[in-house]
PDB file of C-alpha atoms and ligand atoms in Angstrom:
ATOM      1  CA  MET A   1       0.000   0.000   0.000  1.00 47.00           C
ATOM      2  CA  THR A   2       1.011   3.587  -0.597  1.00 45.00           C
ATOM      3  CA  THR A   3       1.150   6.772   1.456  1.00 43.00           C
ATOM      4  CA  ARG A   4       0.177   8.988  -1.500  1.00 48.00           C
ATOM      5  CA  MET A   5      -2.264  11.844  -0.808  1.00 50.00           C
ATOM      6  CA  VAL A   6      -5.654  10.284  -0.234  1.00 52.00           C
ATOM      7  CA  LYS A   7      -8.720  12.302  -1.200  1.00 55.00           C
ATOM      8  CA  ALA A   8     -11.698  12.255   1.153  1.00 54.00           C
ATOM      9  CA  LEU A   9     -14.551   9.859   0.439  1.00 60.00           C
ATOM     10  CA  PRO A  10     -18.000  11.402  -0.014  1.00 59.00           C
ATOM     11  CA  TYR A  11     -19.232   9.573   3.092  1.00 55.00           C
ATOM     12  CA  PRO A  12     -16.517   9.608   5.774  1.00 51.00           C
ATOM     13  CA  GLU A  13     -18.288   6.887   7.790  1.00 52.00           C
ATOM     14  CA  ASP A  14     -17.535   4.483   4.931  1.00 75.00           C
ATOM     15  CA  ARG A  15     -13.816   4.945   5.268  1.00 82.00           C
ATOM     16  CA  ASP A  16     -13.206   2.124   7.736  1.00 85.00           C
ATOM     17  CA  LEU A  17     -15.155  -0.302   5.581  1.00 86.00           C
ATOM     18  CA  VAL A  18     -13.325   0.753   2.423  1.00 87.00           C
ATOM     19  CA  ASP A  19      -9.953   0.524   4.177  1.00 91.00           C
ATOM     20  CA  ARG A  20     -10.807  -2.967   5.441  1.00 92.00           C
ATOM     21  CA  ILE A  21     -11.840  -4.182   1.976  1.00 92.00           C
ATOM     22  CA  ILE A  22      -8.658  -2.796   0.438  1.00 91.00           C
ATOM     23  CA  GLY A  23      -6.525  -4.170   3.286  1.00 91.00           C
ATOM     24  CA  ASP A  24      -8.047  -7.660   2.938  1.00 91.00           C
ATOM     25  CA  LYS A  25      -7.406  -7.909  -0.770  1.00 88.00           C
ATOM     26  CA  ALA A  26      -4.468  -5.668  -1.701  1.00 81.00           C
ATOM     27  CA  GLY A  27      -1.464  -7.515  -3.066  1.00 80.00           C
ATOM     28  CA  ARG A  28      -3.384 -10.651  -4.059  1.00 81.00           C
ATOM     29  CA  PRO A  29      -3.865 -11.735  -7.695  1.00 81.00           C
ATOM     30  CA  GLY A  30      -6.904 -10.010  -9.161  1.00 86.00           C
ATOM     31  CA  ALA A  31      -7.039  -7.724  -6.129  1.00 93.00           C
ATOM     32  CA  LEU A  32      -8.319  -4.686  -7.984  1.00 95.00           C
ATOM     33  CA  LEU A  33     -11.321  -6.525  -9.441  1.00 95.00           C
ATOM     34  CA  GLY A  34     -12.161  -8.009  -6.052  1.00 94.00           C
ATOM     35  CA  ILE A  35     -11.847  -4.661  -4.294  1.00 95.00           C
ATOM     36  CA  LEU A  36     -14.085  -2.882  -6.791  1.00 95.00           C
ATOM     37  CA  GLU A  37     -16.659  -5.685  -6.722  1.00 94.00           C
ATOM     38  CA  GLU A  38     -16.931  -5.650  -2.951  1.00 92.00           C
ATOM     39  CA  LEU A  39     -17.032  -1.864  -2.781  1.00 93.00           C
ATOM     40  CA  GLN A  40     -19.865  -1.782  -5.311  1.00 91.00           C
ATOM     41  CA  ASP A  41     -21.753  -4.469  -3.369  1.00 89.00           C
ATOM     42  CA  HIS A  42     -21.572  -2.319  -0.267  1.00 88.00           C
ATOM     43  CA  ASN A  43     -22.622   0.878  -2.015  1.00 88.00           C
ATOM     44  CA  HIS A  44     -26.276   1.684  -1.348  1.00 83.00           C
ATOM     45  CA  TYR A  45     -26.891   2.507  -5.008  1.00 86.00           C
ATOM     46  CA  LYS A  46     -24.683  -0.321  -6.314  1.00 88.00           C
ATOM     47  CA  TYR A  47     -22.168   1.864  -8.099  1.00 90.00           C
ATOM     48  CA  LEU A  48     -18.599   3.118  -7.826  1.00 93.00           C
ATOM     49  CA  PRO A  49     -18.457   6.898  -7.280  1.00 91.00           C
ATOM     50  CA  MET A  50     -15.479   8.667  -8.815  1.00 92.00           C
ATOM     51  CA  GLU A  51     -14.227   9.593  -5.328  1.00 90.00           C
ATOM     52  CA  THR A  52     -14.147   5.901  -4.432  1.00 92.00           C
ATOM     53  CA  LEU A  53     -12.099   5.064  -7.533  1.00 93.00           C
ATOM     54  CA  GLU A  54      -9.648   7.855  -6.708  1.00 93.00           C
ATOM     55  CA  TYR A  55      -9.423   6.615  -3.129  1.00 92.00           C
ATOM     56  CA  VAL A  56      -8.721   3.041  -4.253  1.00 93.00           C
ATOM     57  CA  ALA A  57      -6.005   4.308  -6.609  1.00 93.00           C
ATOM     58  CA  ALA A  58      -4.350   6.336  -3.866  1.00 92.00           C
ATOM     59  CA  LYS A  59      -4.507   3.539  -1.290  1.00 91.00           C
ATOM     60  CA  THR A  60      -3.364   0.711  -3.567  1.00 92.00           C
ATOM     61  CA  GLY A  61      -0.832   2.616  -5.662  1.00 91.00           C
ATOM     62  CA  VAL A  62      -2.557   1.504  -8.869  1.00 93.00           C
ATOM     63  CA  PRO A  63      -2.698   4.443 -11.331  1.00 95.00           C
ATOM     64  CA  GLN A  64      -6.090   6.205 -11.407  1.00 95.00           C
ATOM     65  CA  SER A  65      -6.340   5.637 -15.151  1.00 96.00           C
ATOM     66  CA  GLN A  66      -5.996   1.880 -14.609  1.00 95.00           C
ATOM     67  CA  VAL A  67      -8.580   1.791 -11.818  1.00 96.00           C
ATOM     68  CA  TYR A  68     -11.017   3.802 -13.946  1.00 96.00           C
ATOM     69  CA  GLY A  69     -10.188   1.651 -16.979  1.00 96.00           C
ATOM     70  CA  VAL A  70     -11.121  -1.550 -15.115  1.00 95.00           C
ATOM     71  CA  ALA A  71     -14.295  -0.010 -13.643  1.00 95.00           C
ATOM     72  CA  SER A  72     -15.462   1.230 -17.025  1.00 92.00           C
ATOM     73  CA  PHE A  73     -14.432  -1.890 -19.012  1.00 92.00           C
ATOM     74  CA  TYR A  74     -16.369  -4.547 -17.118  1.00 90.00           C
ATOM     75  CA  ALA A  75     -20.160  -4.487 -17.551  1.00 81.00           C
ATOM     76  CA  LEU A  76     -20.452  -5.700 -13.974  1.00 86.00           C
ATOM     77  CA  PHE A  77     -19.367  -2.309 -12.655  1.00 92.00           C
ATOM     78  CA  ASN A  78     -21.649   0.718 -12.566  1.00 91.00           C
ATOM     79  CA  LEU A  79     -20.378   4.271 -12.648  1.00 91.00           C
ATOM     80  CA  ASP A  80     -23.822   5.767 -12.007  1.00 87.00           C
ATOM     81  CA  PRO A  81     -26.302   5.154  -9.169  1.00 88.00           C
ATOM     82  CA  GLN A  82     -28.540   2.138  -9.845  1.00 89.00           C
ATOM     83  CA  GLY A  83     -32.186   1.547  -9.028  1.00 91.00           C
ATOM     84  CA  THR A  84     -33.346  -0.855  -6.317  1.00 90.00           C
ATOM     85  CA  HIS A  85     -34.587  -3.222  -9.046  1.00 93.00           C
ATOM     86  CA  THR A  86     -32.915  -3.957 -12.363  1.00 92.00           C
ATOM     87  CA  VAL A  87     -34.660  -5.026 -15.548  1.00 95.00           C
ATOM     88  CA  THR A  88     -32.222  -6.156 -18.252  1.00 95.00           C
ATOM     89  CA  ILE A  89     -33.617  -6.688 -21.726  1.00 96.00           C
ATOM     90  CA  CYS A  90     -31.653  -8.695 -24.269  1.00 96.00           C
ATOM     91  CA  ARG A  91     -31.086  -6.912 -27.570  1.00 95.00           C
ATOM     92  CA  GLY A  92     -29.295  -9.763 -29.344  1.00 95.00           C
ATOM     93  CA  THR A  93     -30.437 -10.941 -32.759  1.00 97.00           C
ATOM     94  CA  ALA A  94     -32.654 -13.812 -31.586  1.00 97.00           C
ATOM     95  CA  CYS A  95     -34.367 -11.654 -28.997  1.00 97.00           C
ATOM     96  CA  HIS A  96     -34.663  -8.720 -31.381  1.00 97.00           C
ATOM     97  CA  THR A  97     -36.363 -10.988 -33.915  1.00 97.00           C
ATOM     98  CA  ARG A  98     -38.816 -12.057 -31.247  1.00 97.00           C
ATOM     99  CA  GLY A  99     -39.780  -8.602 -30.131  1.00 96.00           C
ATOM    100  CA  SER A 100     -37.278  -7.351 -27.562  1.00 96.00           C
ATOM    101  CA  ARG A 101     -37.370  -3.833 -29.017  1.00 95.00           C
ATOM    102  CA  ALA A 102     -41.085  -3.638 -28.268  1.00 95.00           C
ATOM    103  CA  LEU A 103     -40.436  -4.919 -24.729  1.00 96.00           C
ATOM    104  CA  LEU A 104     -37.814  -2.245 -24.184  1.00 95.00           C
ATOM    105  CA  GLU A 105     -40.063   0.512 -25.498  1.00 93.00           C
ATOM    106  CA  ARG A 106     -42.983  -0.722 -23.402  1.00 94.00           C
ATOM    107  CA  VAL A 107     -40.912  -0.746 -20.212  1.00 94.00           C
ATOM    108  CA  LYS A 108     -39.541   2.713 -20.942  1.00 92.00           C
ATOM    109  CA  LEU A 109     -43.080   3.934 -21.491  1.00 91.00           C
ATOM    110  CA  GLN A 110     -44.193   2.348 -18.211  1.00 90.00           C
ATOM    111  CA  PHE A 111     -41.546   4.346 -16.365  1.00 88.00           C
ATOM    112  CA  GLY A 112     -42.007   7.539 -18.352  1.00 85.00           C
ATOM    113  CA  LEU A 113     -38.455   7.227 -19.656  1.00 81.00           C
ATOM    114  CA  GLN A 114     -39.261   7.259 -23.351  1.00 66.00           C
ATOM    115  CA  GLU A 115     -37.908  10.784 -23.796  1.00 54.00           C
ATOM    116  CA  VAL A 116     -34.680  10.195 -21.883  1.00 47.00           C
ATOM    117  CA  GLY A 117     -31.334   9.980 -23.666  1.00 47.00           C
ATOM    118  CA  ASP A 118     -31.316   9.228 -27.383  1.00 48.00           C
ATOM    119  CA  GLY A 119     -34.679   7.454 -27.196  1.00 48.00           C
ATOM    120  CA  THR A 120     -33.272   4.188 -28.509  1.00 54.00           C
ATOM    121  CA  ASP A 121     -31.066   1.556 -26.875  1.00 59.00           C
ATOM    122  CA  LYS A 122     -29.259   3.656 -24.298  1.00 59.00           C
ATOM    123  CA  PRO A 123     -27.671   0.887 -22.220  1.00 69.00           C
ATOM    124  CA  THR A 124     -28.736   2.101 -18.773  1.00 81.00           C
ATOM    125  CA  LEU A 125     -31.679   4.227 -17.668  1.00 88.00           C
ATOM    126  CA  THR A 126     -32.647   4.773 -14.040  1.00 90.00           C
ATOM    127  CA  THR A 127     -35.957   6.189 -12.878  1.00 90.00           C
ATOM    128  CA  PRO A 128     -35.637   9.534 -11.054  1.00 88.00           C
ATOM    129  CA  ASP A 129     -36.820   7.870  -7.803  1.00 88.00           C
ATOM    130  CA  ARG A 130     -34.032   5.274  -8.234  1.00 89.00           C
ATOM    131  CA  ARG A 131     -36.415   2.375  -7.825  1.00 91.00           C
ATOM    132  CA  PHE A 132     -35.733   0.825 -11.247  1.00 93.00           C
ATOM    133  CA  THR A 133     -32.832   0.606 -13.639  1.00 93.00           C
ATOM    134  CA  ILE A 134     -33.405  -0.594 -17.186  1.00 93.00           C
ATOM    135  CA  ARG A 135     -30.444  -2.077 -19.004  1.00 91.00           C
ATOM    136  CA  THR A 136     -29.814  -3.866 -22.255  1.00 93.00           C
ATOM    137  CA  VAL A 137     -27.421  -6.716 -22.934  1.00 92.00           C
ATOM    138  CA  ALA A 138     -26.005  -8.124 -26.179  1.00 92.00           C
ATOM    139  CA  CYS A 139     -26.967 -11.762 -25.429  1.00 95.00           C
ATOM    140  CA  PHE A 140     -27.681 -13.811 -22.321  1.00 95.00           C
ATOM    141  CA  GLY A 141     -26.643 -17.024 -24.085  1.00 96.00           C
ATOM    142  CA  GLN A 142     -30.234 -18.264 -23.730  1.00 96.00           C
ATOM    143  CA  CYS A 143     -31.340 -17.568 -27.299  1.00 97.00           C
ATOM    144  CA  ALA A 144     -33.738 -20.546 -27.396  1.00 97.00           C
ATOM    145  CA  LEU A 145     -35.801 -18.712 -24.770  1.00 97.00           C
ATOM    146  CA  ALA A 146     -36.009 -15.463 -26.765  1.00 97.00           C
ATOM    147  CA  PRO A 147     -37.071 -12.882 -25.957  1.00 97.00           C
ATOM    148  CA  VAL A 148     -35.142 -13.024 -22.703  1.00 97.00           C
ATOM    149  CA  VAL A 149     -35.330 -10.528 -19.828  1.00 98.00           C
ATOM    150  CA  GLU A 150     -33.535 -10.624 -16.496  1.00 96.00           C
ATOM    151  CA  VAL A 151     -35.394  -9.152 -13.524  1.00 96.00           C
ATOM    152  CA  ASP A 152     -33.244  -8.768 -10.413  1.00 92.00           C
ATOM    153  CA  HIS A 153     -30.906 -11.627 -11.486  1.00 88.00           C
ATOM    154  CA  ALA A 154     -33.763 -14.003 -12.392  1.00 95.00           C
ATOM    155  CA  ILE A 155     -33.863 -14.968 -16.064  1.00 97.00           C
ATOM    156  CA  ARG A 156     -37.281 -14.963 -17.749  1.00 97.00           C
ATOM    157  CA  GLY A 157     -37.788 -16.606 -21.144  1.00 97.00           C
ATOM    158  CA  HIS A 158     -40.460 -16.141 -23.846  1.00 98.00           C
ATOM    159  CA  VAL A 159     -41.359 -12.870 -22.176  1.00 98.00           C
ATOM    160  CA  THR A 160     -44.500 -11.033 -23.223  1.00 97.00           C
ATOM    161  CA  GLU A 161     -45.188  -7.350 -22.644  1.00 96.00           C
ATOM    162  CA  GLN A 162     -48.117  -8.169 -20.367  1.00 96.00           C
ATOM    163  CA  ALA A 163     -46.121 -10.584 -18.179  1.00 96.00           C
ATOM    164  CA  LEU A 164     -43.204  -8.182 -17.885  1.00 96.00           C
ATOM    165  CA  ILE A 165     -45.365  -5.198 -16.968  1.00 96.00           C
ATOM    166  CA  ARG A 166     -47.232  -7.334 -14.430  1.00 96.00           C
ATOM    167  CA  GLU A 167     -43.956  -8.344 -12.756  1.00 96.00           C
ATOM    168  CA  ILE A 168     -42.693  -4.759 -12.753  1.00 94.00           C
ATOM    169  CA  GLU A 169     -45.907  -3.509 -11.190  1.00 93.00           C
ATOM    170  CA  VAL A 170     -45.654  -6.111  -8.405  1.00 94.00           C
ATOM    171  CA  LEU A 171     -42.091  -4.936  -7.674  1.00 93.00           C
ATOM    172  CA  ARG A 172     -43.165  -1.313  -7.847  1.00 88.00           C
ATOM    173  CA  LYS A 173     -45.876  -1.890  -5.232  1.00 88.00           C
ATOM    174  CA  GLU A 174     -43.448  -3.796  -2.995  1.00 86.00           C
ATOM    175  CA  THR A 175     -40.857  -1.022  -3.228  1.00 75.00           C
ATOM    176  CA  ALA A 176     -43.484   1.599  -2.350  1.00 71.00           C
ATOM    177  CA  ARG A 177     -44.247  -0.045   1.005  1.00 62.00           C
TER     178      ARG A 177
HETATM  179  S1  FES B   1     -30.009 -13.059 -28.291  1.00 97.22           S
HETATM  180 FE1  FES B   1     -31.117 -12.876 -26.439  1.00 97.22          FE
HETATM  181  S2  FES B   1     -30.368 -14.532 -25.279  1.00 97.22           S
HETATM  182 FE2  FES B   1     -29.206 -14.627 -27.077  1.00 97.22          FE
END
């Protein structure tokens, strides 16, 4: 570990936790990936704030550009706050052929997000109340089940608009409690 100038974290109470995670993993093979993964898991909005990346760089001695490069390269890492629930719609060829574009548009409409971004396949959209994040993926490797949607890590196959909206509405009511 290094004694380079360490910038403050946005939430000082997190510092002990972050230091422990770095201390547990630093110096091991694949340490950076493991550190970032655990830090994201502990973040309330499941993302890696820029201040956290800078802090990791300063504490581990890994150049900031490398830390940011890893965080931005892997789809597993989020650089923006995520919603409580995640709906990931496959936009691969098989799923596209079986209507995934319509699913995506329907979900965006349900959340009033149809005007956000470029209005097409922006990879990640989060509702302003941060209850839902909508993502797209190139292929889940489950093409026989097309169209495929993942809702909070559970894969759904042969998804219809009605079934997807029903599931989202159940989650929305649960989150509102
Ligand atoms: S194209 Fe959707 S799972 Fe492969």
